CSV table of C-alpha atoms in Angstrom, one decimal:
chain,number,residue,atom,x,y,z
A,995,MET,CA,42.8,-34.0,104.0
A,996,SER,CA,43.0,-38.0,103.9
A,997,ASN,CA,43.2,-39.9,101.0
A,998,SER,CA,39.3,-41.1,102.0
A,999,ILE,CA,38.8,-38.1,101.0
A,1000,PRO,CA,37.4,-38.0,97.0
A,1001,PRO,CA,39.6,-36.4,93.9
A,1002,ASN,CA,37.0,-33.9,93.4
A,1003,PHE,CA,37.3,-32.4,96.3
A,1004,PHE,CA,41.4,-31.6,95.7
A,1005,LYS,CA,40.5,-30.3,93.3
A,1006,ALA,CA,38.6,-27.6,94.7
A,1007,ALA,CA,40.9,-27.4,97.9
A,1008,SER,CA,43.4,-26.5,95.1
A,1009,GLY,CA,41.3,-23.9,93.1
A,1010,ASP,CA,41.0,-26.6,90.1
A,1011,TYR,CA,37.6,-25.2,88.9
A,1012,ARG,CA,36.0,-22.2,87.4
A,1013,ILE,CA,33.5,-19.8,88.6
A,1014,PRO,CA,31.5,-18.5,84.4
A,1015,ILE,CA,29.2,-16.1,86.0
A,1016,LYS,CA,28.0,-15.4,82.6
A,1017,ALA,CA,27.4,-19.3,82.4
A,1018,ILE,CA,26.1,-19.9,85.3
A,1019,PHE,CA,23.6,-17.8,85.1
A,1020,LEU,CA,22.3,-18.9,82.0
A,1021,GLU,CA,22.5,-22.2,83.8
A,1022,ALA,CA,20.5,-21.4,86.6
A,1023,TRP,CA,18.0,-19.4,83.8
A,1024,TYR,CA,17.7,-22.6,81.8
A,1025,ARG,CA,17.3,-25.0,84.6
A,1026,VAL,CA,14.2,-22.9,86.3
A,1027,LYS,CA,12.1,-25.0,83.7
A,1028,GLY,CA,10.0,-27.7,85.6
A,1029,MET,CA,11.2,-26.8,88.8
A,1030,LYS,CA,9.0,-23.7,89.5
A,1031,VAL,CA,6.1,-25.9,91.3
A,1032,SER,CA,8.4,-27.9,93.5
A,1033,TYR,CA,10.1,-24.8,94.4
A,1034,TRP,CA,7.1,-22.9,95.3
A,1035,GLY,CA,5.3,-25.6,97.1
A,1036,GLY,CA,8.2,-25.8,99.1
A,1037,PHE,CA,8.2,-22.1,99.7
A,1038,LEU,CA,5.1,-22.4,100.5
A,1039,TYR,CA,5.5,-24.8,103.3
A,1040,PHE,CA,8.5,-21.7,104.6
A,1041,ILE,CA,6.0,-18.8,104.9
A,1042,LEU,CA,3.2,-21.3,106.9
A,1043,VAL,CA,5.9,-22.5,109.2
A,1044,MET,CA,7.3,-19.1,109.2
A,1045,ALA,CA,4.3,-17.5,109.7
A,1046,LEU,CA,2.8,-20.0,112.2
A,1047,ALA,CA,6.8,-19.7,114.8
A,1048,CYS,CA,5.7,-16.1,114.6
A,1049,LEU,CA,2.7,-16.3,115.6
A,1050,VAL,CA,3.5,-18.5,118.4
A,1051,LEU,CA,6.3,-17.2,119.5
A,1052,GLY,CA,4.9,-13.5,119.3
A,1053,LEU,CA,1.9,-15.1,121.4
A,1054,VAL,CA,4.6,-15.8,123.9
A,1055,LEU,CA,5.5,-12.1,123.9
A,1056,ALA,CA,1.9,-10.5,124.6
A,1057,LEU,CA,1.2,-13.7,127.3
A,1058,TYR,CA,4.6,-12.2,128.7
A,1059,ASP,CA,3.1,-7.9,128.8
A,1060,VAL,CA,0.1,-8.8,129.8
A,1061,PHE,CA,0.4,-11.7,132.8
A,1062,VAL,CA,4.5,-10.6,133.7
A,1063,LEU,CA,4.9,-6.8,133.4
A,1064,PRO,CA,2.2,-6.0,135.7
A,1065,LEU,CA,3.7,-7.5,137.8
A,1066,ALA,CA,6.7,-4.6,138.5
A,1067,THR,CA,7.5,-3.0,141.3
A,1068,ALA,CA,9.9,-0.3,142.0
A,1069,HIS,CA,12.9,-3.0,143.2
A,1070,ASN,CA,11.9,-5.2,140.2
A,1071,ALA,CA,10.9,-3.4,137.5
A,1072,ILE,CA,14.3,-3.1,135.3
A,1073,ALA,CA,14.8,-6.8,135.7
A,1074,LEU,CA,12.2,-7.7,134.3
A,1075,TYR,CA,12.4,-5.4,131.4
A,1076,ASP,CA,15.6,-6.7,131.3
A,1077,LEU,CA,13.9,-10.5,131.1
A,1078,LYS,CA,12.2,-9.0,127.9
A,1079,LEU,CA,14.4,-8.2,125.9
A,1080,GLY,CA,16.5,-11.2,126.6
A,1081,LEU,CA,13.1,-13.0,125.4
A,1082,LYS,CA,12.9,-11.0,122.6
A,1083,PHE,CA,16.2,-11.9,122.0
A,1084,ILE,CA,15.6,-15.4,122.0
A,1085,VAL,CA,12.1,-14.9,120.0
A,1086,VAL,CA,14.0,-13.3,116.9
A,1087,GLY,CA,16.6,-16.3,117.3
A,1088,ILE,CA,14.5,-19.2,117.0
A,1089,VAL,CA,13.0,-17.2,113.7
A,1090,GLU,CA,16.2,-16.8,112.0
A,1091,ILE,CA,17.8,-20.3,112.6
A,1092,LEU,CA,14.2,-21.6,111.1
A,1093,ARG,CA,14.7,-18.9,108.0
A,1094,PHE,CA,18.3,-19.9,107.6
A,1095,LEU,CA,17.6,-23.8,108.5
A,1096,LEU,CA,14.8,-24.2,105.4
A,1097,THR,CA,16.2,-21.6,103.2
A,1098,ALA,CA,19.2,-23.9,103.2
A,1099,SER,CA,17.0,-26.6,102.3
A,1100,LEU,CA,15.7,-25.1,99.5
A,1101,ALA,CA,19.2,-24.7,97.9
A,1102,PHE,CA,19.7,-28.3,98.5
A,1103,MET,CA,16.2,-28.8,96.1
A,1104,ALA,CA,18.1,-27.1,94.1
A,1105,LEU,CA,21.1,-29.3,94.0
A,1106,GLN,CA,19.2,-31.8,93.5
A,1107,HIS,CA,17.4,-30.6,90.6
A,1108,LEU,CA,20.0,-29.3,88.8
A,1109,ARG,CA,21.2,-33.2,88.9
A,1110,ASN,CA,18.1,-34.5,87.4
A,1111,GLU,CA,16.4,-36.0,90.5
A,1112,PRO,CA,13.1,-35.9,91.0
A,1113,ILE,CA,12.2,-33.1,93.2
A,1114,HIS,CA,8.9,-32.2,95.7
A,1115,ALA,CA,7.5,-29.0,97.8
A,1116,SER,CA,8.2,-31.3,101.3
A,1117,MET,CA,12.2,-31.3,100.7
A,1118,VAL,CA,12.0,-27.6,101.7
A,1119,PHE,CA,12.6,-29.8,105.6
A,1120,SER,CA,15.4,-31.4,104.1
A,1121,PHE,CA,17.6,-29.7,106.9
A,1122,ARG,CA,16.1,-32.8,109.3
A,1123,HIS,CA,18.0,-34.7,108.0
A,1124,ALA,CA,21.7,-33.1,109.7
A,1125,TRP,CA,19.5,-30.6,111.8
A,1126,ARG,CA,22.6,-31.1,114.3
A,1127,PRO,CA,25.3,-29.5,112.8
A,1128,LEU,CA,23.4,-27.2,110.4
A,1129,LEU,CA,21.2,-26.0,114.0
A,1130,ILE,CA,24.8,-25.3,115.2
A,1131,ILE,CA,25.5,-23.4,112.4
A,1132,ALA,CA,22.9,-21.1,112.5
A,1133,LEU,CA,22.8,-20.8,116.3
A,1134,LEU,CA,26.4,-19.5,115.6
A,1135,LEU,CA,25.8,-17.3,113.1
A,1136,TYR,CA,22.8,-16.0,114.7
A,1137,LEU,CA,24.6,-15.2,118.0
A,1138,PHE,CA,27.7,-13.1,115.2
A,1139,ASN,CA,25.4,-11.5,113.0
A,1140,SER,CA,23.9,-10.1,117.0
A,1141,PHE,CA,27.7,-9.5,117.7
A,1142,ILE,CA,28.6,-7.4,115.1
A,1143,ILE,CA,25.3,-5.4,114.9
A,1144,SER,CA,24.9,-4.9,118.6
A,1145,SER,CA,29.3,-3.8,118.4
A,1146,THR,CA,28.7,-1.8,114.9
A,1147,ASN,CA,26.4,0.5,117.4
A,1148,ILE,CA,27.7,1.2,120.2
A,1149,LEU,CA,31.0,1.7,118.2
A,1150,LEU,CA,29.1,4.7,115.9
A,1151,HIS,CA,27.4,6.0,119.0
A,1152,SER,CA,30.8,6.1,121.0
A,1153,VAL,CA,32.1,10.0,122.1
A,1154,LEU,CA,35.5,8.2,121.1
A,1155,PHE,CA,34.0,7.5,118.0
A,1156,LYS,CA,32.5,11.1,117.2
A,1157,GLN,CA,35.6,12.6,118.2
A,1158,GLN,CA,38.1,10.5,116.4
A,1159,MET,CA,35.0,11.8,113.2
A,1160,VAL,CA,35.6,15.2,113.8
A,1161,TYR,CA,39.8,14.9,113.8
A,1162,LEU,CA,40.0,13.3,110.6
A,1163,GLY,CA,37.6,16.3,109.5
A,1164,SER,CA,34.2,15.0,107.3
A,1165,ILE,CA,35.8,14.3,103.5
A,1166,VAL,CA,38.9,11.8,105.6
A,1167,GLY,CA,36.1,10.5,107.7
A,1168,SER,CA,33.6,9.9,104.6
A,1169,ILE,CA,36.5,8.0,103.0
A,1170,PHE,CA,37.3,5.8,105.6
A,1171,LEU,CA,33.4,5.2,106.7
A,1172,PHE,CA,33.3,4.2,102.9
A,1173,VAL,CA,36.3,2.3,103.5
A,1174,VAL,CA,34.9,0.4,106.1
A,1175,PHE,CA,32.2,-0.1,104.4
A,1176,ILE,CA,33.3,-2.0,101.1
A,1177,ILE,CA,35.3,-4.0,104.2
A,1178,GLY,CA,32.0,-5.1,105.6
A,1179,PHE,CA,30.1,-5.4,102.5
A,1180,PHE,CA,32.9,-7.8,101.0
A,1181,LEU,CA,32.7,-9.7,104.1
A,1182,TYR,CA,28.9,-10.4,103.9
A,1183,PHE,CA,29.4,-12.2,100.6
A,1184,TYR,CA,31.9,-13.9,101.9
A,1185,PHE,CA,30.7,-15.5,105.2
A,1186,SER,CA,27.2,-15.7,102.9
A,1187,ILE,CA,28.9,-18.5,100.4
A,1188,LEU,CA,31.2,-20.0,103.2
A,1189,VAL,CA,28.4,-21.0,104.7
A,1190,PHE,CA,25.9,-21.6,102.4
A,1191,MET,CA,28.9,-24.2,100.4
A,1192,THR,CA,29.7,-25.3,104.1
A,1193,VAL,CA,25.5,-26.5,104.4
A,1194,LEU,CA,25.3,-27.9,101.0
A,1195,LEU,CA,28.7,-30.2,102.1
A,1196,ILE,CA,26.6,-31.7,105.1
A,1197,LEU,CA,23.6,-32.1,103.3
A,1198,ASP,CA,25.2,-33.9,99.6
A,1199,GLN,CA,27.7,-35.7,101.7
A,1200,LYS,CA,26.8,-35.8,104.5
A,1201,MET,CA,30.4,-34.7,106.0
A,1202,THR,CA,30.7,-33.2,109.3
A,1203,GLY,CA,30.0,-29.3,110.3
A,1204,LYS,CA,34.5,-29.4,110.9
A,1205,GLN,CA,35.8,-30.9,107.5
A,1206,SER,CA,32.6,-29.0,105.6
A,1207,LEU,CA,34.1,-25.4,106.8
A,1208,ARG,CA,37.2,-26.4,106.4
A,1209,LEU,CA,36.9,-27.9,102.8
A,1210,ALA,CA,34.7,-25.3,101.9
A,1211,PHE,CA,37.0,-21.9,103.4
A,1212,GLN,CA,39.9,-23.6,101.9
A,1213,SER,CA,37.8,-24.4,98.4
A,1214,ILE,CA,36.4,-21.0,98.2
A,1215,ASN,CA,39.8,-18.8,99.0
A,1216,GLN,CA,41.0,-20.1,95.9
A,1217,HIS,CA,38.6,-18.1,93.5
A,1218,PHE,CA,37.5,-15.3,96.4
A,1219,PHE,CA,37.2,-12.4,94.1
A,1220,LYS,CA,35.2,-14.2,91.4
A,1221,ASN,CA,33.6,-16.5,94.1
A,1222,ILE,CA,31.9,-13.5,96.1
A,1223,THR,CA,31.7,-11.1,92.3
A,1224,LEU,CA,28.9,-13.8,91.1
A,1225,ILE,CA,26.8,-13.3,94.5
A,1226,ILE,CA,26.8,-9.7,94.4
A,1227,VAL,CA,25.8,-9.4,90.5
A,1228,THR,CA,23.3,-11.9,91.5
A,1229,SER,CA,22.1,-10.2,94.1
A,1230,ILE,CA,22.4,-7.0,92.5
A,1231,VAL,CA,20.5,-8.7,89.3
A,1232,PHE,CA,17.8,-10.0,91.4
A,1233,GLY,CA,16.3,-6.0,93.0
A,1234,LEU,CA,16.5,-5.1,89.7
A,1235,LEU,CA,14.3,-7.4,87.7
A,1236,ALA,CA,12.4,-7.5,91.0
A,1237,LEU,CA,11.7,-4.1,91.0
A,1238,MET,CA,11.2,-3.7,86.7
A,1239,SER,CA,8.9,-6.4,86.7
A,1240,LEU,CA,6.8,-5.3,90.3
A,1241,GLY,CA,7.7,-8.3,91.3
A,1242,ILE,CA,6.3,-10.9,89.0
A,1243,GLY,CA,9.4,-11.7,88.4
A,1244,LEU,CA,10.2,-13.5,91.5
A,1245,ILE,CA,8.1,-16.3,90.0
A,1246,TRP,CA,11.3,-17.1,88.1
A,1247,LEU,CA,13.9,-14.7,89.9
A,1248,LEU,CA,14.0,-16.6,93.5
A,1249,PRO,CA,14.2,-20.0,92.4
A,1250,MET,CA,17.2,-18.9,89.5
A,1251,THR,CA,18.8,-17.9,93.3
A,1252,SER,CA,18.9,-21.1,94.9
A,1253,LEU,CA,20.2,-22.3,91.1
A,1254,VAL,CA,22.5,-20.7,91.5
A,1255,THR,CA,23.9,-21.4,94.7
A,1256,ALA,CA,24.1,-25.1,93.4
A,1257,ILE,CA,25.7,-24.4,90.5
A,1258,GLN,CA,28.4,-22.8,92.1
A,1259,TYR,CA,28.3,-25.4,94.6
A,1260,ASN,CA,28.4,-27.9,91.8
A,1261,GLN,CA,31.2,-26.1,90.3
A,1262,ILE,CA,33.6,-25.8,92.8
A,1263,PHE,CA,33.2,-29.5,95.0
A,1264,CYS,CA,31.8,-31.8,92.0
A,1265,GLU,CA,33.6,-31.0,89.1
A,1266,GLY,CA,31.0,-28.7,87.2
A,1267,SER,CA,31.1,-29.1,83.3
A,1268,LEU,CA,31.1,-25.4,83.0
């Protein structure tokens, strides 16, 4: 890192920060006050944009079914159906990328609220100020997720894998699958933290994607388990309280979840005081 980088980034990269889980939850709960109206206004924009995107892209697929698939013959049927699968992959990718960009903007809105800056519903489109690096991150994330899901599906249904499971036996095989699940579970949350910290650095500090990713990677690894534990606990609490409140608690829980991410970012990169 160069000497032009702020001192708080050096502290972050060296692990000189705290992740007090209880204090972060209490702060997030307290900060929900005064944020709900703008946040839910932004979330309404989120829903409308996603609904419009799904409608338009669904119409594209429907038009393909109506006008293209009937042209299938014995010679080109496979090619046309493969083309439809490719089109579906692109459609799902567009929806997932859009969802990622809007979700990242909600986290940035929470960060601004945390700093007592004025917020408004249209901040859900904050990603447009750094759309190129964020679009690249979203695209790479979608391709990575698709690769992992496809590879896992192929592996689980492969003859070799089934033979190995029979060879290991039911107990050892179950333990092996459990260990693989736990590793995948932790890696999923780790990459989630890494991606969101990178995105917030891009939006907040106007850093390049490469610089943000490097700094986020170095900083998160300094307190690997605490950072992951915070997100896991947040997910569990979110799920339990949402079920217990029959969904009504989402009014507070959704903005609180974004605030937890914002506070975590603030603690790591902005010398948070918790």
